[in-house]
Amino acid sequence: MLLFTPGPTPVPESVRQAMATVTLHHRTPEFEAIFKEARERLLKLLGMDECVMIASSGTGAMQACMLNLCKTKALTINAGKFGERFGKIADAMNRDKVELKYEWNTPCSVSDVEKALHEHSDIDALFIQVCESAGGLRHPVEAIAKRAKEINPDIMIIADGITAVGVEYIDVTDIDALISGSQKALMLPPGLAMIGFSSTAVEKIGKGVDYYFNLASEIKKQQQNTTAYTAATTLVIGLNAIFDAIEVEGFDALYANTKARASATQAALEAIGFSMYPQTPALSMSTVFDEDAEAIRKLLKTKYGVNMAGGQDHLKGKLFRINQMGLIPVHESAWVVNAIELALDDLGKRSFDGTANKVFNKKYYKA
Ligand SMILES: *Cc1c(COP(=O)(O)O)cnc(C)c1O
C-alpha cells in the first residue's frame, strides 16, 4: 500500500536503518555530538536564530508557543482544524483570544488582521498556519506577519509550519516562532516537535512558565547540546539521517521537486474534471472537493493500493488529500492520479482514457 496521506509520511529505508542502532544514553558525549549536529542542521533549515527539539507531537509545540509567547491576548486564524486548535489551546489555558474564522478553502486576509489589531491593541501574539492541512490551504503568512509588525512591532508571530517546513522556502523575516513536526515533510516517525525562534522571541520567553514546556530552560540546555528531560534520542538520530538523505540533492532540489509533483498532480486532476478545493493551494498536498470523495478513496485503498486522506468535520466524505511532502518517487505520484482516473471509470463517472497519467507526465517532464 502506498502511503499518500499528508502525515504521517513514509519513513525512508536509510532512516529506519539509522534508527535501528542500539540505544544510547542521552547524557553522554556520543549523544551530545549527535544532538549538536542535528541542532546545527535544524537551525539552518529553519533559518532562525535559535531552536529547540522537544519530545511531543506537533500540538505540544503549538501549546508551548502559546504558553511562552502570549501573555495578554492571542489572535488566532481559524481556516481549518489546526487553526481552530490554536483557539482551543488558548481557551484551555484561559488566555483571551480573538479568532478570525474562514471557510476551509479561504486564506486569511491581511486587511482582516489589520482590523483585528487596530480593534484590540492588547493582542500580543498572532498564531497562524503556513499551510492549513485541513483543506490544503496556503495562508499568506509572510505578508500577514509583515503588516502585523508594522502595526505592532512587539507582536509575536507564531507560524505553524508543520506542513510547510521541508516543503518550500519560508521567508522568516517577520516570524518569531516557526513550528515543525517529525511526521510530515521530514519523513520521520511521529514524536519530535521542533521550533525555531527569532532572537526577539528568545528574549521574550519568560522563566517559570509551565514545567515540561518551559522553553527558557529548554533553550538553555539545548544551547549546551542536551535537553531538559530525556531526549527523543532515536528521533534525533533519525533527523540526522533524513538530513543526510535530503542533502544528497539538497533542500532546493527537494523544494523544486515537490513543486513539480504538486503542479503535475493538479494539472492531471483538472484534466479529468476535478478542481482544487483551496483558493490558494499549498504545495504540501493536493486537495480536491468531490461528492464522491469517499467512494474514490475507498477504491484507491481496496483496489489500487493507495492510502490518501479524506476530509474532516463538515467536509467528512467530501475531500481527498494527496500528500506531496517528502522524497516521493515520481512514479508513485503518477500512479496515484492514474488510480484516481481508474476509480472514476469504476464509478461510471468518466470512462478511462489515460488522460491523468499523460497530463501528469507531460507537465512533470516536458513543461
Ligand atoms: C499535523 C499537523 C499538526 C500537528 O499535529 P500532531 O498530531 O499534534 O503532530 C499541526 N499543524 C498542522 C498544520 C498539521 O498538519
mmCIF file of C-alpha atoms and ligand atoms in Angstrom:
data_model
loop_
_atom_site.group_PDB
_atom_site.id
_atom_site.type_symbol
_atom_site.label_atom_id
_atom_site.label_comp_id
_atom_site.label_asym_id
_atom_site.label_seq_id
_atom_site.Cartn_x
_atom_site.Cartn_y
_atom_site.Cartn_z
ATOM 1 C CA MET A 1 0.000 0.000 0.000
ATOM 2 C CA LEU A 2 1.381 3.403 -0.950
ATOM 3 C CA LEU A 3 1.070 5.788 1.992
ATOM 4 C CA PHE A 4 -0.082 9.087 0.453
ATOM 5 C CA THR A 5 -1.572 10.807 3.487
ATOM 6 C CA PRO A 6 -0.255 14.304 4.327
ATOM 7 C CA GLY A 7 1.193 12.979 7.559
ATOM 8 C CA PRO A 8 2.335 10.562 8.603
ATOM 9 C CA THR A 9 4.527 10.145 5.544
ATOM 10 C CA PRO A 10 6.641 7.058 4.758
ATOM 11 C CA VAL A 11 9.984 6.810 6.566
ATOM 12 C CA PRO A 12 12.820 6.067 4.099
ATOM 13 C CA GLU A 13 14.732 2.799 4.487
ATOM 14 C CA SER A 14 18.034 4.541 5.288
ATOM 15 C CA VAL A 15 16.377 6.434 8.137
ATOM 16 C CA ARG A 16 14.754 3.290 9.554
ATOM 17 C CA GLN A 17 18.161 1.606 9.461
ATOM 18 C CA ALA A 18 19.825 4.519 11.250
ATOM 19 C CA MET A 19 17.196 4.410 13.986
ATOM 20 C CA ALA A 20 17.666 0.659 14.489
ATOM 21 C CA THR A 21 21.028 1.068 16.237
ATOM 22 C CA VAL A 22 21.476 0.243 19.932
ATOM 23 C CA THR A 23 20.013 2.708 22.420
ATOM 24 C CA LEU A 24 22.381 5.467 23.510
ATOM 25 C CA HIS A 25 22.192 7.122 26.888
ATOM 26 C CA HIS A 26 21.184 10.757 26.369
ATOM 27 C CA ARG A 27 23.689 12.195 28.860
ATOM 28 C CA THR A 28 26.825 11.100 27.036
ATOM 29 C CA PRO A 29 29.364 12.853 24.811
ATOM 30 C CA GLU A 30 28.319 10.461 21.994
ATOM 31 C CA PHE A 31 24.723 11.611 22.050
ATOM 32 C CA GLU A 32 25.664 15.254 22.605
ATOM 33 C CA ALA A 33 27.657 15.165 19.367
ATOM 34 C CA ILE A 34 24.653 13.734 17.520
ATOM 35 C CA PHE A 35 22.386 16.341 19.102
ATOM 36 C CA LYS A 36 24.761 19.165 18.170
ATOM 37 C CA GLU A 37 24.837 18.044 14.554
ATOM 38 C CA ALA A 38 21.020 17.800 14.371
ATOM 39 C CA ARG A 39 20.664 21.203 16.048
ATOM 40 C CA GLU A 40 23.018 22.928 13.624
ATOM 41 C CA ARG A 41 21.262 21.399 10.626
ATOM 42 C CA LEU A 42 17.839 22.290 12.004
ATOM 43 C CA LEU A 43 18.847 25.912 12.643
ATOM 44 C CA LYS A 44 19.974 26.152 9.047
ATOM 45 C CA LEU A 45 16.782 24.579 7.692
ATOM 46 C CA LEU A 46 14.509 26.820 9.764
ATOM 47 C CA GLY A 47 16.624 29.908 9.070
ATOM 48 C CA MET A 48 16.039 31.123 12.617
ATOM 49 C CA ASP A 49 18.326 32.402 15.408
ATOM 50 C CA GLU A 50 17.516 29.677 17.929
ATOM 51 C CA CYS A 51 15.700 26.356 18.031
ATOM 52 C CA VAL A 52 14.534 23.548 20.288
ATOM 53 C CA MET A 53 13.625 19.916 19.709
ATOM 54 C CA ILE A 54 11.049 18.544 22.105
ATOM 55 C CA ALA A 55 9.615 15.078 22.572
ATOM 56 C CA SER A 56 5.948 15.618 21.728
ATOM 57 C CA SER A 57 3.642 15.640 18.762
ATOM 58 C CA GLY A 58 3.284 18.917 16.877
ATOM 59 C CA THR A 59 0.434 20.075 19.093
ATOM 60 C CA GLY A 60 2.835 20.181 22.043
ATOM 61 C CA ALA A 61 4.924 22.762 20.185
ATOM 62 C CA MET A 62 1.763 24.769 19.420
ATOM 63 C CA GLN A 63 0.885 24.782 23.116
ATOM 64 C CA ALA A 64 4.473 25.596 24.125
ATOM 65 C CA CYS A 65 4.346 28.709 21.929
ATOM 66 C CA MET A 66 1.038 29.835 23.450
ATOM 67 C CA LEU A 67 2.444 29.318 26.964
ATOM 68 C CA ASN A 68 5.724 31.101 26.380
ATOM 69 C CA LEU A 69 4.956 33.828 23.840
ATOM 70 C CA CYS A 70 1.415 35.036 24.582
ATOM 71 C CA LYS A 71 0.774 36.912 27.809
ATOM 72 C CA THR A 72 -2.299 39.078 27.190
ATOM 73 C CA LYS A 73 -4.384 38.206 24.138
ATOM 74 C CA ALA A 74 -3.981 35.861 21.199
ATOM 75 C CA LEU A 75 -5.107 36.436 17.634
ATOM 76 C CA THR A 76 -5.846 33.034 16.101
ATOM 77 C CA ILE A 77 -6.665 32.300 12.477
ATOM 78 C CA ASN A 78 -9.186 29.509 12.065
ATOM 79 C CA ALA A 79 -9.489 28.252 8.488
ATOM 80 C CA GLY A 80 -9.458 24.598 9.473
ATOM 81 C CA LYS A 81 -8.782 22.057 12.215
ATOM 82 C CA PHE A 82 -5.270 23.235 13.021
ATOM 83 C CA GLY A 83 -6.066 26.942 13.220
ATOM 84 C CA GLU A 84 -9.064 26.027 15.343
ATOM 85 C CA ARG A 85 -6.661 24.119 17.598
ATOM 86 C CA PHE A 86 -4.689 27.280 18.456
ATOM 87 C CA GLY A 87 -8.003 28.789 19.609
ATOM 88 C CA LYS A 88 -8.804 25.717 21.696
ATOM 89 C CA ILE A 89 -5.343 25.839 23.282
ATOM 90 C CA ALA A 90 -5.932 29.494 24.227
ATOM 91 C CA ASP A 91 -9.316 28.554 25.734
ATOM 92 C CA ALA A 92 -7.842 25.633 27.665
ATOM 93 C CA MET A 93 -5.233 27.977 29.150
ATOM 94 C CA ASN A 94 -7.745 30.771 29.867
ATOM 95 C CA ARG A 95 -5.946 33.158 27.510
ATOM 96 C CA ASP A 96 -8.093 35.876 25.979
ATOM 97 C CA LYS A 97 -8.362 35.408 22.260
ATOM 98 C CA VAL A 98 -9.738 36.943 19.101
ATOM 99 C CA GLU A 99 -10.416 34.432 16.360
ATOM 100 C CA LEU A 100 -10.708 35.178 12.651
ATOM 101 C CA LYS A 101 -12.774 32.422 11.104
ATOM 102 C CA TYR A 102 -12.812 31.412 7.435
ATOM 103 C CA GLU A 103 -14.219 28.645 5.311
ATOM 104 C CA TRP A 104 -11.547 25.947 4.933
ATOM 105 C CA ASN A 105 -10.758 26.931 1.328
ATOM 106 C CA THR A 106 -10.272 30.629 2.086
ATOM 107 C CA PRO A 107 -6.946 32.190 3.082
ATOM 108 C CA CYS A 108 -6.755 34.758 5.864
ATOM 109 C CA SER A 109 -6.659 38.320 4.526
ATOM 110 C CA VAL A 110 -4.142 40.956 5.551
ATOM 111 C CA SER A 111 -6.934 43.528 5.983
ATOM 112 C CA ASP A 112 -8.843 41.336 8.483
ATOM 113 C CA VAL A 113 -5.671 41.036 10.567
ATOM 114 C CA GLU A 114 -5.131 44.797 10.328
ATOM 115 C CA LYS A 115 -8.660 45.418 11.550
ATOM 116 C CA ALA A 116 -8.345 42.989 14.471
ATOM 117 C CA LEU A 117 -5.026 44.501 15.569
ATOM 118 C CA HIS A 118 -6.479 48.011 15.440
ATOM 119 C CA GLU A 119 -9.559 46.961 17.416
ATOM 120 C CA HIS A 120 -7.593 45.023 20.046
ATOM 121 C CA SER A 121 -4.387 46.824 20.875
ATOM 122 C CA ASP A 122 -3.710 44.278 23.659
ATOM 123 C CA ILE A 123 -3.137 41.423 21.199
ATOM 124 C CA ASP A 124 0.467 40.386 21.814
ATOM 125 C CA ALA A 125 0.725 37.244 19.672
ATOM 126 C CA LEU A 126 -0.633 36.061 16.328
ATOM 127 C CA PHE A 127 -0.983 32.337 15.618
ATOM 128 C CA ILE A 128 -1.325 31.096 12.062
ATOM 129 C CA GLN A 129 -0.617 28.035 9.931
ATOM 130 C CA VAL A 130 1.682 28.441 6.948
ATOM 131 C CA CYS A 131 -0.294 25.599 5.401
ATOM 132 C CA GLU A 132 -3.644 24.742 6.994
ATOM 133 C CA SER A 133 -3.697 20.998 6.412
ATOM 134 C CA ALA A 134 -7.468 20.581 6.889
ATOM 135 C CA GLY A 135 -8.117 21.971 3.410
ATOM 136 C CA GLY A 136 -4.592 22.062 1.957
ATOM 137 C CA LEU A 137 -4.661 25.848 2.111
ATOM 138 C CA ARG A 138 -1.649 28.196 1.961
ATOM 139 C CA HIS A 139 -2.076 31.342 4.077
ATOM 140 C CA PRO A 140 -0.184 34.496 3.010
ATOM 141 C CA VAL A 141 1.699 34.257 6.283
ATOM 142 C CA GLU A 142 4.703 36.345 5.210
ATOM 143 C CA ALA A 143 2.522 39.314 4.176
ATOM 144 C CA ILE A 144 0.376 38.988 7.302
ATOM 145 C CA ALA A 145 3.455 38.863 9.542
ATOM 146 C CA LYS A 146 4.956 41.915 7.859
ATOM 147 C CA ARG A 147 1.797 44.020 8.229
ATOM 148 C CA ALA A 148 1.225 42.886 11.833
ATOM 149 C CA LYS A 149 4.750 44.004 12.777
ATOM 150 C CA GLU A 150 4.178 47.393 11.117
ATOM 151 C CA ILE A 151 1.097 47.893 13.284
ATOM 152 C CA ASN A 152 2.642 46.482 16.471
ATOM 153 C CA PRO A 153 6.432 45.942 16.350
ATOM 154 C CA ASP A 154 6.284 43.992 19.642
ATOM 155 C CA ILE A 155 3.763 41.405 18.476
ATOM 156 C CA MET A 156 4.958 37.796 18.376
ATOM 157 C CA ILE A 157 4.222 35.936 15.151
ATOM 158 C CA ILE A 158 3.891 32.183 15.639
ATOM 159 C CA ALA A 159 3.761 30.254 12.376
ATOM 160 C CA ASP A 160 2.786 26.590 12.393
ATOM 161 C CA GLY A 161 4.929 25.258 9.570
ATOM 162 C CA ILE A 162 4.324 21.577 10.261
ATOM 163 C CA THR A 163 3.217 21.038 6.649
ATOM 164 C CA ALA A 164 5.470 23.765 5.193
ATOM 165 C CA VAL A 165 8.975 23.310 6.629
ATOM 166 C CA GLY A 166 10.748 20.984 4.201
ATOM 167 C CA VAL A 167 8.143 21.719 1.522
ATOM 168 C CA GLU A 168 9.126 25.188 0.386
ATOM 169 C CA TYR A 169 11.433 28.037 1.326
ATOM 170 C CA ILE A 170 9.758 30.172 4.008
ATOM 171 C CA ASP A 171 10.736 33.816 4.456
ATOM 172 C CA VAL A 172 11.100 34.111 8.245
ATOM 173 C CA THR A 173 11.996 37.830 8.331
ATOM 174 C CA ASP A 174 8.894 38.693 10.390
ATOM 175 C CA ILE A 175 8.327 35.316 12.048
ATOM 176 C CA ASP A 176 9.221 34.788 15.721
ATOM 177 C CA ALA A 177 8.426 31.111 16.114
ATOM 178 C CA LEU A 178 8.325 28.559 13.320
ATOM 179 C CA ILE A 179 6.951 25.154 14.294
ATOM 180 C CA SER A 180 7.817 21.874 12.597
ATOM 181 C CA GLY A 181 6.967 18.259 13.324
ATOM 182 C CA SER A 182 8.682 14.982 12.561
ATOM 183 C CA GLN A 183 5.943 13.011 10.775
ATOM 184 C CA LYS A 184 5.200 15.298 7.822
ATOM 185 C CA ALA A 185 7.749 16.711 5.360
ATOM 186 C CA LEU A 186 10.655 15.421 7.444
ATOM 187 C CA MET A 187 9.556 11.807 6.899
ATOM 188 C CA LEU A 188 10.256 10.614 10.442
ATOM 189 C CA PRO A 189 8.036 8.672 12.818
ATOM 190 C CA PRO A 190 5.765 10.896 14.952
ATOM 191 C CA GLY A 191 7.019 12.233 18.291
ATOM 192 C CA LEU A 192 9.541 15.007 17.701
ATOM 193 C CA ALA A 193 8.426 18.632 17.585
ATOM 194 C CA MET A 194 10.804 21.394 16.549
ATOM 195 C CA ILE A 195 10.506 25.150 16.988
ATOM 196 C CA GLY A 196 12.726 27.872 15.541
ATOM 197 C CA PHE A 197 12.825 31.260 17.310
ATOM 198 C CA SER A 198 13.835 34.800 16.440
ATOM 199 C CA SER A 199 16.232 36.396 18.939
ATOM 200 C CA THR A 200 13.351 38.713 19.976
ATOM 201 C CA ALA A 201 11.256 35.670 20.855
ATOM 202 C CA VAL A 202 14.118 34.214 22.898
ATOM 203 C CA GLU A 203 14.296 37.451 24.893
ATOM 204 C CA LYS A 204 10.531 37.381 25.498
ATOM 205 C CA ILE A 205 10.356 33.800 26.660
ATOM 206 C CA GLY A 206 9.769 34.118 30.372
ATOM 207 C CA LYS A 207 11.179 31.961 33.108
ATOM 208 C CA GLY A 208 8.891 29.840 35.259
ATOM 209 C CA VAL A 209 6.259 29.431 32.556
ATOM 210 C CA ASP A 210 4.915 25.882 32.703
ATOM 211 C CA TYR A 211 7.108 22.940 33.583
ATOM 212 C CA TYR A 212 7.598 20.490 30.706
ATOM 213 C CA PHE A 213 7.106 23.203 28.094
ATOM 214 C CA ASN A 214 9.290 25.741 29.878
ATOM 215 C CA LEU A 215 11.137 26.924 26.809
ATOM 216 C CA ALA A 216 13.590 29.091 28.758
ATOM 217 C CA SER A 217 15.118 26.065 30.472
ATOM 218 C CA GLU A 218 14.868 24.007 27.277
ATOM 219 C CA ILE A 219 16.733 26.637 25.234
ATOM 220 C CA LYS A 220 19.408 26.940 27.942
ATOM 221 C CA LYS A 221 20.005 23.180 27.910
ATOM 222 C CA GLN A 222 19.865 22.804 24.144
ATOM 223 C CA GLN A 223 22.458 25.531 23.688
ATOM 224 C CA GLN A 224 24.704 23.078 25.548
ATOM 225 C CA ASN A 225 23.635 20.260 23.194
ATOM 226 C CA THR A 226 21.495 18.473 25.722
ATOM 227 C CA THR A 227 17.834 18.561 26.764
ATOM 228 C CA ALA A 228 15.998 19.440 29.983
ATOM 229 C CA TYR A 229 14.395 15.971 30.107
ATOM 230 C CA THR A 230 15.201 12.712 28.335
ATOM 231 C CA ALA A 231 15.761 13.484 24.670
ATOM 232 C CA ALA A 232 13.902 11.579 21.934
ATOM 233 C CA THR A 233 17.279 10.034 21.081
ATOM 234 C CA THR A 234 16.062 7.708 18.309
ATOM 235 C CA LEU A 235 14.207 10.503 16.528
ATOM 236 C CA VAL A 236 17.188 12.866 16.785
ATOM 237 C CA ILE A 237 19.355 10.154 15.197
ATOM 238 C CA GLY A 238 16.622 9.823 12.556
ATOM 239 C CA LEU A 239 16.666 13.575 11.988
ATOM 240 C CA ASN A 240 20.351 13.471 11.064
ATOM 241 C CA ALA A 241 19.645 10.526 8.768
ATOM 242 C CA ILE A 242 16.851 12.370 6.986
ATOM 243 C CA PHE A 243 19.115 15.402 6.559
ATOM 244 C CA ASP A 244 21.690 13.028 5.019
ATOM 245 C CA ALA A 245 19.049 11.634 2.650
ATOM 246 C CA ILE A 246 17.720 15.048 1.595
ATOM 247 C CA GLU A 247 21.164 16.611 1.303
ATOM 248 C CA VAL A 248 22.232 14.122 -1.392
ATOM 249 C CA GLU A 249 20.483 16.519 -3.772
ATOM 250 C CA GLY A 250 19.812 19.347 -1.337
ATOM 251 C CA PHE A 251 16.755 21.145 0.010
ATOM 252 C CA ASP A 252 16.450 23.377 -3.064
ATOM 253 C CA ALA A 253 16.108 20.280 -5.228
ATOM 254 C CA LEU A 254 13.517 18.851 -2.830
ATOM 255 C CA TYR A 255 11.519 22.104 -2.935
ATOM 256 C CA ALA A 256 11.654 22.168 -6.737
ATOM 257 C CA ASN A 257 10.638 18.516 -6.965
ATOM 258 C CA THR A 258 7.756 18.956 -4.505
ATOM 259 C CA LYS A 259 6.505 21.893 -6.558
ATOM 260 C CA ALA A 260 6.807 19.963 -9.816
ATOM 261 C CA ARG A 261 4.922 16.959 -8.394
ATOM 262 C CA ALA A 262 2.204 19.203 -6.933
ATOM 263 C CA SER A 263 1.756 21.089 -10.232
ATOM 264 C CA ALA A 264 1.691 17.888 -12.275
ATOM 265 C CA THR A 265 -0.845 16.325 -9.891
ATOM 266 C CA GLN A 266 -3.049 19.413 -10.044
ATOM 267 C CA ALA A 267 -2.901 19.534 -13.860
ATOM 268 C CA ALA A 268 -3.735 15.816 -14.097
ATOM 269 C CA LEU A 269 -6.690 16.089 -11.718
ATOM 270 C CA GLU A 270 -8.040 19.151 -13.518
ATOM 271 C CA ALA A 271 -7.716 17.362 -16.851
ATOM 272 C CA ILE A 272 -10.072 14.618 -15.635
ATOM 273 C CA GLY A 273 -12.638 17.092 -14.350
ATOM 274 C CA PHE A 274 -11.719 17.918 -10.773
ATOM 275 C CA SER A 275 -10.967 21.327 -9.373
ATOM 276 C CA MET A 276 -8.725 22.100 -6.449
ATOM 277 C CA TYR A 277 -10.561 22.846 -3.194
ATOM 278 C CA PRO A 278 -8.457 25.685 -1.722
ATOM 279 C CA GLN A 279 -8.392 29.125 -3.332
ATOM 280 C CA THR A 280 -4.653 29.184 -2.642
ATOM 281 C CA PRO A 281 -3.423 25.571 -2.734
ATOM 282 C CA ALA A 282 -0.380 24.693 -0.643
ATOM 283 C CA LEU A 283 2.393 22.631 -2.205
ATOM 284 C CA SER A 284 2.354 20.085 0.623
ATOM 285 C CA MET A 285 -0.810 18.339 -0.525
ATOM 286 C CA SER A 286 -3.288 18.313 -3.395
ATOM 287 C CA THR A 287 -6.835 18.734 -2.098
ATOM 288 C CA VAL A 288 -9.961 18.080 -4.136
ATOM 289 C CA PHE A 289 -13.612 18.584 -3.196
ATOM 290 C CA ASP A 290 -15.887 15.933 -4.662
ATOM 291 C CA GLU A 291 -19.235 14.499 -3.580
ATOM 292 C CA ASP A 292 -17.850 11.017 -4.320
ATOM 293 C CA ALA A 293 -14.552 11.562 -2.499
ATOM 294 C CA GLU A 294 -15.236 8.721 -0.065
ATOM 295 C CA ALA A 295 -16.025 6.195 -2.814
ATOM 296 C CA ILE A 296 -12.887 7.230 -4.716
ATOM 297 C CA ARG A 297 -10.748 6.945 -1.598
ATOM 298 C CA LYS A 298 -12.189 3.532 -0.815
ATOM 299 C CA LEU A 299 -11.475 2.213 -4.323
ATOM 300 C CA LEU A 300 -7.913 3.525 -4.142
ATOM 301 C CA LYS A 301 -7.406 1.713 -0.859
ATOM 302 C CA THR A 302 -9.062 -1.593 -1.753
ATOM 303 C CA LYS A 303 -8.296 -1.930 -5.473
ATOM 304 C CA TYR A 304 -5.322 0.276 -6.359
ATOM 305 C CA GLY A 305 -3.113 0.154 -3.274
ATOM 306 C CA VAL A 306 -3.100 3.835 -2.373
ATOM 307 C CA ASN A 307 -3.947 5.332 1.009
ATOM 308 C CA MET A 308 -4.826 9.023 0.708
ATOM 309 C CA ALA A 309 -6.535 11.218 3.310
ATOM 310 C CA GLY A 310 -10.133 12.405 3.398
ATOM 311 C CA GLY A 311 -11.868 15.414 4.890
ATOM 312 C CA GLN A 312 -12.870 16.099 8.493
ATOM 313 C CA ASP A 313 -15.857 17.669 10.260
ATOM 314 C CA HIS A 314 -18.248 19.327 7.758
ATOM 315 C CA LEU A 315 -16.043 18.127 4.889
ATOM 316 C CA LYS A 316 -16.018 14.488 6.003
ATOM 317 C CA GLY A 317 -16.562 12.343 2.933
ATOM 318 C CA LYS A 318 -16.198 15.333 0.599
ATOM 319 C CA LEU A 319 -12.446 15.790 0.233
ATOM 320 C CA PHE A 320 -9.464 13.764 -0.765
ATOM 321 C CA ARG A 321 -5.971 14.968 0.064
ATOM 322 C CA ILE A 322 -2.897 13.601 -1.704
ATOM 323 C CA ASN A 323 0.445 14.036 0.010
ATOM 324 C CA GLN A 324 3.279 15.842 -1.789
ATOM 325 C CA MET A 325 5.660 16.107 1.179
ATOM 326 C CA GLY A 326 8.984 14.338 1.277
ATOM 327 C CA LEU A 327 11.236 12.404 -1.063
ATOM 328 C CA ILE A 328 8.455 10.847 -3.132
ATOM 329 C CA PRO A 329 9.421 8.763 -6.189
ATOM 330 C CA VAL A 330 7.687 10.477 -9.092
ATOM 331 C CA HIS A 331 6.305 7.214 -10.492
ATOM 332 C CA GLU A 332 4.325 6.788 -7.271
ATOM 333 C CA SER A 333 2.670 10.196 -7.710
ATOM 334 C CA ALA A 334 1.937 9.357 -11.342
ATOM 335 C CA TRP A 335 0.315 6.102 -10.227
ATOM 336 C CA VAL A 336 -1.939 7.976 -7.770
ATOM 337 C CA VAL A 337 -3.532 10.191 -10.454
ATOM 338 C CA ASN A 338 -3.794 7.177 -12.753
ATOM 339 C CA ALA A 339 -5.571 5.220 -9.990
ATOM 340 C CA ILE A 340 -7.996 8.102 -9.440
ATOM 341 C CA GLU A 341 -8.851 8.098 -13.137
ATOM 342 C CA LEU A 342 -9.433 4.333 -12.967
ATOM 343 C CA ALA A 343 -11.688 4.821 -9.932
ATOM 344 C CA LEU A 344 -13.789 7.363 -11.856
ATOM 345 C CA ASP A 345 -14.288 4.705 -14.522
ATOM 346 C CA ASP A 346 -15.259 2.123 -11.866
ATOM 347 C CA LEU A 347 -17.856 4.550 -10.530
ATOM 348 C CA GLY A 348 -19.247 5.152 -14.021
ATOM 349 C CA LYS A 349 -18.364 8.833 -13.822
ATOM 350 C CA ARG A 350 -15.854 9.127 -16.646
ATOM 351 C CA SER A 351 -14.528 6.447 -18.974
ATOM 352 C CA PHE A 352 -10.822 5.749 -18.655
ATOM 353 C CA ASP A 353 -8.543 7.002 -21.439
ATOM 354 C CA GLY A 354 -5.231 7.577 -19.668
ATOM 355 C CA THR A 355 -5.551 11.364 -19.602
ATOM 356 C CA ALA A 356 -4.404 11.808 -15.987
ATOM 357 C CA ASN A 357 -1.168 9.897 -16.445
ATOM 358 C CA LYS A 358 -0.445 11.598 -19.759
ATOM 359 C CA VAL A 359 -1.026 15.099 -18.416
ATOM 360 C CA PHE A 360 0.966 14.336 -15.267
ATOM 361 C CA ASN A 361 3.989 13.149 -17.253
ATOM 362 C CA LYS A 362 3.775 15.982 -19.756
ATOM 363 C CA LYS A 363 3.643 18.586 -17.015
ATOM 364 C CA TYR A 364 6.365 16.952 -14.932
ATOM 365 C CA TYR A 365 8.849 16.054 -17.654
ATOM 366 C CA LYS A 366 8.046 18.322 -20.584
ATOM 367 C CA ALA A 367 6.821 21.611 -19.100
HETATM 368 C C1 LIG B 1 -0.126 17.555 11.602
HETATM 369 C C2 LIG B 1 -0.268 18.968 11.938
HETATM 370 C C3 LIG B 1 -0.094 19.445 13.254
HETATM 371 C C4 LIG B 1 0.324 18.616 14.419
HETATM 372 O O1 LIG B 1 -0.428 17.566 14.752
HETATM 373 P P1 LIG B 1 0.087 16.470 15.786
HETATM 374 O O2 LIG B 1 -0.895 15.389 15.557
HETATM 375 O O3 LIG B 1 -0.009 17.054 17.139
HETATM 376 O O4 LIG B 1 1.504 16.114 15.430
HETATM 377 C C5 LIG B 1 -0.196 20.800 13.475
HETATM 378 N N1 LIG B 1 -0.447 21.645 12.479
HETATM 379 C C6 LIG B 1 -0.602 21.241 11.214
HETATM 380 C C7 LIG B 1 -0.845 22.266 10.159
HETATM 381 C C8 LIG B 1 -0.520 19.891 10.898
HETATM 382 O O5 LIG B 1 -0.653 19.497 9.626
#
